[in-house]
Amino acid sequence: LWGDDVMSTRPALRLATIDTAEVGDIVKAPPAIKTGDVLGKPVRANLGVQRQYQRRIQGLVDEMYASLLWWLEAEYKRQQAKVLAYDNACPAHRRLLDHIPVFDASPATAMRQVLRQRFRQWRKRFDENAEAWARKFAEQSERAATVSTAASIGEVTGISIPTTMTRAMNNALQSIVGENASLISSIPSKDFTALEGLIMRSVRSGRQVKELREEIEKQFKLTRQRAALIAKDQTNKAMESLSRVRMYENGITEAVWIHSARVRDPRHSHVAMHGKIFVLAEGMYDPAYGGMVQPGELVGCQCTKAPVVPGFARRKNRPVVLGTVAESANDSFPETAVTPTYCPGFPVGTG
C-alpha cells in the first residue's frame, strides 16, 4: 500500500522498555509511534463460527455415547446373568454348561466384540461428516477473517482491500480443512481405546451396571470437553492464519501482538509480548516455548494481533502505545504507569 521510500524516511524514535516478568508488575507505556501513525484494531476470532462448529461436533459425540451406553449396558447385563447362572449351578450342571457355546464364551471377549462393532459404526459416521464439517468451518473462518481484516485496515486507512480468493488464501484454507478433518475423525479412536480399558477393568473386578455407567459418563464428559477445545482452539488458529495471509497480501508485513483476556491461566511470556511489533512472516520469540510463535499458534493461546500498515510501523519487537497516535521523537513524553493486564486501547488478559 505504501512504498519503501516512506518506510526509509521514518524519524528516530524514543523507545521506553517494559518489564513484564510477572503479572502485576508496574510497567511504563512508551509512546513509540511517530506522528500520523495509526494501528488497526485487533482481529478477533468469530464466536459464532466457534459455537456452530462446537455444536456440530458435540452433537455427534452425544449421539455416539447415547448409543454406546445402551448397547454396552445391555451386553453387560446379559454377561452378568450368564456368570450368575454359572456360579449358582451345581458341579454336574456346570459341566453341561461348559459344552454350551453361549456359556463357553468369555464375558470380556463378548464385551470387546460389542464395543468394536460400535466402534466401526461410529468411526464411519465421524469419517462421513469430518470432511464436510471441516470444509464448512474453514469457509466460514475465511469469510470472518477477511471481513475482520478488511474492517481493521479500512477503518484507519479508508482503503478497501480485495476480498477475492487467492492462491495463498486457498492454500491456507485447504490446510485448515485437512487438519480439522483429521481432528474430527480422531475422536472415536481416542475414545474407544479409553472405553475398552475401563470396560475390561469393570469385567475383571465384577462391577455393577451402575458403576459401569458412571465410568462411561465420566469419559463422555472428557470427550465433550475435548470437542469444545478443538472448536475453540481451531477457530483461533484459523482466524490468525487466514488474517495473516490477508494482511500480507495487502502489503502489511508487521503487526502488534495483543494478549488475550479469554484464557484463565496466563502465559507470562505472552503477557510480555503484549504491545510489541513483530514480523508477520516470522512471528515472535517465545522464551517459554523456545522458538518463534504466531498469535494463537500454541494450544489454548487466544492472543491476537493488530495490523501495522506500512508507513506506520517501527522497529520490530518494540513496545507501542496501543490505540493511540504518537508524536515525533523530538517531543517530550510523560511516562504512564500501567499494569501488564492493560494497555491503552485494548483489554489484556491471559493466553
Short mmCIF file of C-alpha atoms in Angstrom, two decimals:
data_model
loop_
_atom_site.label_atom_id
_atom_site.label_comp_id
_atom_site.label_asym_id
_atom_site.label_seq_id
_atom_site.Cartn_x
_atom_site.Cartn_y
_atom_site.Cartn_z
CA LEU A 1 0.00 0.00 0.00
CA TRP A 2 2.90 2.31 0.70
CA GLY A 3 6.34 2.24 -0.89
CA ASP A 4 9.74 1.62 0.63
CA ASP A 5 10.57 5.30 0.31
CA VAL A 6 8.05 6.07 3.05
CA MET A 7 9.46 3.31 5.27
CA SER A 8 13.01 4.61 4.89
CA THR A 9 12.18 8.17 5.92
CA ARG A 10 10.91 7.35 9.41
CA PRO A 11 12.33 9.66 12.10
CA ALA A 12 14.28 8.28 15.04
CA LEU A 13 12.02 7.13 17.86
CA ARG A 14 12.35 7.34 21.60
CA LEU A 15 11.57 3.87 22.95
CA ALA A 16 10.95 3.02 26.57
CA THR A 17 11.22 -0.51 27.96
CA ILE A 18 8.56 -2.70 29.50
CA ASP A 19 9.34 -5.03 32.38
CA THR A 20 6.65 -7.70 32.37
CA ALA A 21 8.43 -10.52 34.15
CA GLU A 22 5.45 -11.07 36.42
CA VAL A 23 1.77 -10.30 36.09
CA GLY A 24 1.01 -7.28 38.19
CA ASP A 25 4.38 -5.56 37.83
CA ILE A 26 4.21 -1.82 37.14
CA VAL A 27 5.31 -1.06 33.61
CA LYS A 28 5.78 2.10 31.59
CA ALA A 29 3.70 2.60 28.46
CA PRO A 30 6.08 4.02 25.85
CA PRO A 31 4.72 6.44 23.25
CA ALA A 32 6.60 4.94 20.33
CA ILE A 33 4.55 5.67 17.21
CA LYS A 34 5.56 8.69 15.16
CA THR A 35 3.24 11.50 14.11
CA GLY A 36 0.40 10.30 11.90
CA ASP A 37 0.88 6.60 12.51
CA VAL A 38 -2.23 4.53 13.24
CA LEU A 39 -2.77 0.91 14.24
CA GLY A 40 -5.69 -1.15 13.04
CA LYS A 41 -7.99 -2.82 15.52
CA PRO A 42 -7.13 -6.37 16.61
CA VAL A 43 -8.68 -9.15 14.56
CA ARG A 44 -10.68 -11.44 16.81
CA ALA A 45 -11.91 -15.00 16.38
CA ASN A 46 -15.60 -15.17 15.45
CA LEU A 47 -17.57 -16.66 18.36
CA GLY A 48 -20.50 -17.51 16.09
CA VAL A 49 -18.27 -19.71 13.92
CA GLN A 50 -16.77 -21.34 17.02
CA ARG A 51 -20.13 -22.13 18.63
CA GLN A 52 -21.61 -23.56 15.45
CA TYR A 53 -18.57 -25.78 14.94
CA GLN A 54 -18.67 -26.89 18.58
CA ARG A 55 -22.38 -27.74 18.39
CA ARG A 56 -21.82 -29.95 15.35
CA ILE A 57 -19.04 -31.98 16.95
CA GLN A 58 -20.63 -32.23 20.38
CA GLY A 59 -23.96 -33.22 18.83
CA LEU A 60 -22.39 -36.25 17.17
CA VAL A 61 -20.50 -37.07 20.38
CA ASP A 62 -23.82 -37.02 22.28
CA GLU A 63 -25.36 -39.43 19.76
CA MET A 64 -22.36 -41.75 19.95
CA TYR A 65 -22.41 -42.01 23.73
CA ALA A 66 -26.17 -42.49 23.93
CA SER A 67 -25.84 -45.43 21.53
CA LEU A 68 -22.77 -46.86 23.29
CA LEU A 69 -24.36 -46.66 26.70
CA TRP A 70 -27.46 -48.57 25.55
CA TRP A 71 -25.52 -51.36 23.82
CA LEU A 72 -22.85 -51.76 26.48
CA GLU A 73 -25.34 -51.79 29.36
CA ALA A 74 -27.49 -54.39 27.58
CA GLU A 75 -24.48 -56.64 26.89
CA TYR A 76 -23.06 -56.15 30.37
CA LYS A 77 -26.37 -57.22 31.96
CA ARG A 78 -26.54 -60.25 29.68
CA GLN A 79 -22.99 -61.29 30.58
CA GLN A 80 -23.64 -60.77 34.30
CA ALA A 81 -26.71 -63.04 34.07
CA LYS A 82 -24.60 -65.75 32.41
CA VAL A 83 -21.90 -65.54 35.07
CA LEU A 84 -24.50 -65.62 37.86
CA ALA A 85 -26.25 -68.68 36.34
CA TYR A 86 -22.94 -70.49 36.02
CA ASP A 87 -21.85 -69.65 39.57
CA ASN A 88 -25.17 -70.80 41.05
CA ALA A 89 -25.24 -74.11 39.15
CA CYS A 90 -24.28 -77.38 40.75
CA PRO A 91 -21.00 -79.06 39.60
CA ALA A 92 -22.79 -81.51 37.31
CA HIS A 93 -24.80 -78.70 35.76
CA ARG A 94 -21.64 -76.63 35.27
CA ARG A 95 -20.03 -79.45 33.30
CA LEU A 96 -23.03 -79.38 30.97
CA LEU A 97 -22.89 -75.59 30.65
CA ASP A 98 -19.20 -75.74 29.75
CA HIS A 99 -20.15 -77.50 26.50
CA ILE A 100 -22.75 -74.90 25.53
CA PRO A 101 -21.13 -72.23 23.27
CA VAL A 102 -23.09 -69.33 24.76
CA PHE A 103 -21.69 -70.14 28.21
CA ASP A 104 -18.26 -71.08 26.93
CA ALA A 105 -17.57 -67.56 25.63
CA SER A 106 -15.68 -65.17 27.91
CA PRO A 107 -17.67 -62.13 29.14
CA ALA A 108 -14.62 -59.94 28.43
CA THR A 109 -14.46 -61.22 24.84
CA ALA A 110 -18.18 -60.65 24.33
CA MET A 111 -17.97 -57.07 25.65
CA ARG A 112 -14.95 -56.34 23.46
CA GLN A 113 -16.78 -57.61 20.38
CA VAL A 114 -19.79 -55.38 21.06
CA LEU A 115 -17.56 -52.38 21.61
CA ARG A 116 -15.61 -52.97 18.42
CA GLN A 117 -18.80 -53.35 16.39
CA ARG A 118 -19.97 -49.99 17.69
CA PHE A 119 -16.52 -48.51 17.05
CA ARG A 120 -16.68 -49.44 13.36
CA GLN A 121 -20.15 -47.90 13.14
CA TRP A 122 -19.20 -44.60 14.77
CA ARG A 123 -15.85 -44.29 13.09
CA LYS A 124 -17.72 -44.42 9.78
CA ARG A 125 -20.18 -41.75 10.99
CA PHE A 126 -17.38 -39.40 12.04
CA ASP A 127 -15.43 -40.02 8.83
CA GLU A 128 -18.53 -39.29 6.74
CA ASN A 129 -19.03 -35.92 8.45
CA ALA A 130 -15.42 -34.87 9.03
CA GLU A 131 -14.59 -33.54 5.56
CA ALA A 132 -17.87 -31.63 5.09
CA TRP A 133 -17.80 -30.10 8.57
CA ALA A 134 -14.13 -29.14 8.30
CA ARG A 135 -14.74 -27.50 4.91
CA LYS A 136 -17.77 -25.63 6.21
CA PHE A 137 -15.77 -24.43 9.21
CA ALA A 138 -12.82 -23.33 7.03
CA GLU A 139 -15.06 -21.41 4.63
CA GLN A 140 -16.85 -19.64 7.48
CA SER A 141 -13.49 -18.82 9.08
CA GLU A 142 -12.19 -17.43 5.78
CA ARG A 143 -15.16 -15.09 5.44
CA ALA A 144 -14.85 -13.98 9.07
CA ALA A 145 -11.09 -13.39 8.75
CA THR A 146 -11.50 -11.45 5.50
CA VAL A 147 -14.24 -9.22 6.91
CA SER A 148 -12.38 -8.62 10.19
CA THR A 149 -9.09 -7.80 8.45
CA ALA A 150 -10.77 -5.52 5.91
CA ALA A 151 -12.59 -3.67 8.69
CA SER A 152 -9.41 -3.32 10.76
CA ILE A 153 -7.39 -1.86 7.89
CA GLY A 154 -10.20 0.10 6.27
CA GLU A 155 -11.26 1.88 9.45
CA VAL A 156 -7.87 3.53 9.94
CA THR A 157 -6.82 3.99 6.30
CA GLY A 158 -10.05 4.38 4.37
CA ILE A 159 -8.77 1.77 1.92
CA SER A 160 -10.87 -1.20 0.81
CA ILE A 161 -8.77 -4.32 0.49
CA PRO A 162 -9.51 -7.07 -2.09
CA THR A 163 -11.59 -9.95 -0.72
CA THR A 164 -11.27 -12.42 -3.60
CA MET A 165 -9.97 -15.95 -3.04
CA THR A 166 -6.27 -16.01 -3.88
CA ARG A 167 -3.86 -18.91 -4.23
CA ALA A 168 -2.31 -18.16 -0.84
CA MET A 169 -5.71 -17.97 0.86
CA ASN A 170 -6.85 -21.19 -0.79
CA ASN A 171 -3.66 -22.93 0.35
CA ALA A 172 -4.27 -21.79 3.95
CA LEU A 173 -7.93 -22.80 3.72
CA GLN A 174 -7.11 -26.30 2.45
CA SER A 175 -4.62 -26.83 5.26
CA ILE A 176 -7.33 -25.91 7.78
CA VAL A 177 -9.74 -28.38 6.14
CA GLY A 178 -7.17 -31.18 6.32
CA GLU A 179 -6.20 -30.54 9.93
CA ASN A 180 -9.78 -30.30 11.19
CA ALA A 181 -10.98 -33.34 9.24
CA SER A 182 -8.23 -35.35 10.95
CA LEU A 183 -9.14 -33.99 14.37
CA ILE A 184 -12.83 -34.85 13.95
CA SER A 185 -12.04 -38.35 12.68
CA SER A 186 -9.70 -38.96 15.64
CA ILE A 187 -12.41 -38.50 18.28
CA PRO A 188 -13.88 -42.06 18.23
CA SER A 189 -10.44 -43.69 18.00
CA LYS A 190 -9.20 -41.99 21.16
CA ASP A 191 -12.48 -42.63 22.98
CA PHE A 192 -12.83 -46.30 22.15
CA THR A 193 -9.31 -47.00 23.39
CA ALA A 194 -10.22 -45.45 26.75
CA LEU A 195 -13.62 -47.18 26.83
CA GLU A 196 -12.13 -50.60 26.12
CA GLY A 197 -9.77 -50.19 29.05
CA LEU A 198 -12.46 -49.21 31.54
CA ILE A 199 -14.84 -51.96 30.34
CA MET A 200 -12.17 -54.64 30.72
CA ARG A 201 -11.40 -53.38 34.23
CA SER A 202 -15.12 -53.47 35.07
CA VAL A 203 -15.39 -57.09 33.88
CA ARG A 204 -12.31 -58.13 35.89
CA SER A 205 -13.50 -56.50 39.09
CA GLY A 206 -17.13 -57.59 38.72
CA ARG A 207 -18.57 -54.09 38.92
CA GLN A 208 -22.29 -53.50 38.76
CA VAL A 209 -24.01 -51.90 35.76
CA LYS A 210 -24.46 -48.64 37.69
CA GLU A 211 -20.70 -48.39 38.25
CA LEU A 212 -20.01 -49.05 34.58
CA ARG A 213 -22.47 -46.32 33.60
CA GLU A 214 -20.73 -43.83 35.89
CA GLU A 215 -17.35 -44.63 34.34
CA ILE A 216 -18.72 -44.21 30.81
CA GLU A 217 -20.35 -40.89 31.75
CA LYS A 218 -17.01 -39.60 33.07
CA GLN A 219 -15.40 -40.46 29.75
CA PHE A 220 -18.31 -38.79 27.94
CA LYS A 221 -17.69 -35.51 29.78
CA LEU A 222 -14.00 -35.63 28.84
CA THR A 223 -14.90 -36.18 25.19
CA ARG A 224 -17.32 -33.25 25.16
CA GLN A 225 -14.61 -31.06 26.70
CA ARG A 226 -12.17 -32.20 24.02
CA ALA A 227 -14.70 -31.37 21.31
CA ALA A 228 -15.12 -27.88 22.80
CA LEU A 229 -11.34 -27.42 22.94
CA ILE A 230 -10.98 -28.48 19.30
CA ALA A 231 -13.64 -25.95 18.23
CA LYS A 232 -12.20 -23.10 20.30
CA ASP A 233 -8.55 -23.71 19.53
CA GLN A 234 -9.08 -24.29 15.81
CA THR A 235 -11.25 -21.17 15.49
CA ASN A 236 -8.42 -19.07 16.91
CA LYS A 237 -5.80 -20.76 14.74
CA ALA A 238 -7.91 -20.36 11.59
CA MET A 239 -8.58 -16.67 12.24
CA GLU A 240 -4.94 -15.91 12.93
CA SER A 241 -3.52 -17.79 9.93
CA LEU A 242 -6.12 -16.54 7.44
CA SER A 243 -5.97 -12.92 8.61
CA ARG A 244 -2.17 -13.09 8.43
CA VAL A 245 -2.38 -14.11 4.78
CA ARG A 246 -4.87 -11.30 4.03
CA MET A 247 -2.63 -8.74 5.71
CA TYR A 248 0.48 -9.95 3.90
CA GLU A 249 -1.29 -9.92 0.53
CA ASN A 250 -2.14 -6.26 1.04
CA GLY A 251 1.36 -5.07 1.84
CA ILE A 252 1.23 -5.38 5.62
CA THR A 253 4.29 -7.15 6.94
CA GLU A 254 4.16 -6.27 10.64
CA ALA A 255 1.61 -6.44 13.43
CA VAL A 256 1.32 -5.75 17.14
CA TRP A 257 0.92 -8.71 19.49
CA ILE A 258 -2.30 -8.43 21.52
CA HIS A 259 -2.54 -10.51 24.68
CA SER A 260 -5.99 -12.02 25.18
CA ALA A 261 -8.34 -11.84 28.14
CA ARG A 262 -10.19 -15.08 27.38
CA VAL A 263 -7.88 -17.70 28.92
CA ARG A 264 -7.91 -18.45 32.62
CA ASP A 265 -4.21 -19.13 33.20
CA PRO A 266 -1.68 -16.66 31.78
CA ARG A 267 1.43 -17.41 29.78
CA HIS A 268 3.77 -14.85 31.29
CA SER A 269 5.87 -14.81 28.14
CA HIS A 270 2.78 -13.77 26.16
CA VAL A 271 2.00 -11.06 28.70
CA ALA A 272 5.47 -9.68 27.99
CA MET A 273 4.81 -9.82 24.24
CA HIS A 274 1.73 -7.62 24.51
CA GLY A 275 2.09 -4.35 22.63
CA LYS A 276 5.24 -5.33 20.71
CA ILE A 277 5.63 -5.29 16.96
CA PHE A 278 6.63 -8.49 15.18
CA VAL A 279 7.16 -9.52 11.56
CA LEU A 280 4.16 -11.48 10.27
CA ALA A 281 6.32 -13.92 8.32
CA GLU A 282 8.44 -14.72 11.38
CA GLY A 283 6.28 -14.41 14.49
CA MET A 284 7.79 -13.53 17.85
CA TYR A 285 10.27 -15.40 20.02
CA ASP A 286 8.62 -17.09 23.00
CA PRO A 287 11.27 -17.93 25.63
CA ALA A 288 8.91 -20.34 27.41
CA TYR A 289 8.36 -22.27 24.17
CA GLY A 290 11.94 -21.87 22.99
CA GLY A 291 11.13 -20.72 19.47
CA MET A 292 9.24 -18.37 17.21
CA VAL A 293 5.46 -18.47 17.54
CA GLN A 294 2.48 -16.73 15.98
CA PRO A 295 -0.52 -15.45 17.97
CA GLY A 296 -2.91 -18.34 18.60
CA GLU A 297 -0.42 -20.95 17.42
CA LEU A 298 0.14 -22.74 20.74
CA VAL A 299 -2.67 -24.89 22.15
CA GLY A 300 -5.03 -22.76 24.21
CA CYS A 301 -3.41 -19.48 23.16
CA GLN A 302 -6.00 -16.86 22.28
CA CYS A 303 -3.67 -13.96 21.66
CA THR A 304 -4.31 -12.00 18.50
CA LYS A 305 -2.73 -9.16 16.54
CA ALA A 306 -3.38 -5.62 15.32
CA PRO A 307 -2.10 -4.78 11.83
CA VAL A 308 0.57 -2.11 11.38
CA VAL A 309 0.07 -0.56 7.95
CA PRO A 310 3.41 0.04 6.13
CA GLY A 311 4.49 3.59 6.70
CA PHE A 312 3.02 3.46 10.19
CA ALA A 313 5.43 0.84 11.51
CA ARG A 314 8.60 0.94 13.59
CA ARG A 315 11.27 -1.48 14.57
CA LYS A 316 10.05 -4.97 15.41
CA ASN A 317 9.85 -6.39 18.95
CA ARG A 318 9.47 -2.93 20.44
CA PRO A 319 6.62 -1.87 22.74
CA VAL A 320 3.94 0.51 21.49
CA VAL A 321 1.09 2.52 22.93
CA LEU A 322 -1.92 0.72 21.56
CA GLY A 323 -4.89 2.66 20.24
CA THR A 324 -3.05 5.99 20.09
CA VAL A 325 -1.34 8.23 17.58
CA ALA A 326 2.14 9.15 18.84
CA GLU A 327 4.17 12.31 18.41
CA SER A 328 7.64 12.61 16.86
CA ALA A 329 10.82 11.76 18.74
CA ASN A 330 11.61 15.44 19.26
CA ASP A 331 8.66 15.93 21.60
CA SER A 332 8.66 15.12 25.28
CA PHE A 333 6.58 12.20 26.56
CA PRO A 334 5.16 11.70 30.05
CA GLU A 335 5.70 8.21 31.44
CA THR A 336 2.45 6.44 32.34
CA ALA A 337 2.37 3.63 34.91
CA VAL A 338 0.05 0.77 33.97
CA THR A 339 -0.13 -2.94 34.77
CA PRO A 340 0.64 -5.59 32.14
CA THR A 341 -3.03 -6.60 32.21
CA TYR A 342 -3.96 -3.36 30.44
CA CYS A 343 -2.59 -1.22 27.67
CA PRO A 344 -4.40 1.89 26.43
CA GLY A 345 -6.95 0.97 23.82
CA PHE A 346 -7.07 -2.82 24.25
CA PRO A 347 -8.03 -5.18 27.10
CA VAL A 348 -5.37 -7.66 28.11
CA GLY A 349 -5.68 -10.93 29.94
CA THR A 350 -4.22 -14.40 29.69
CA GLY A 351 -3.20 -16.55 26.77
#
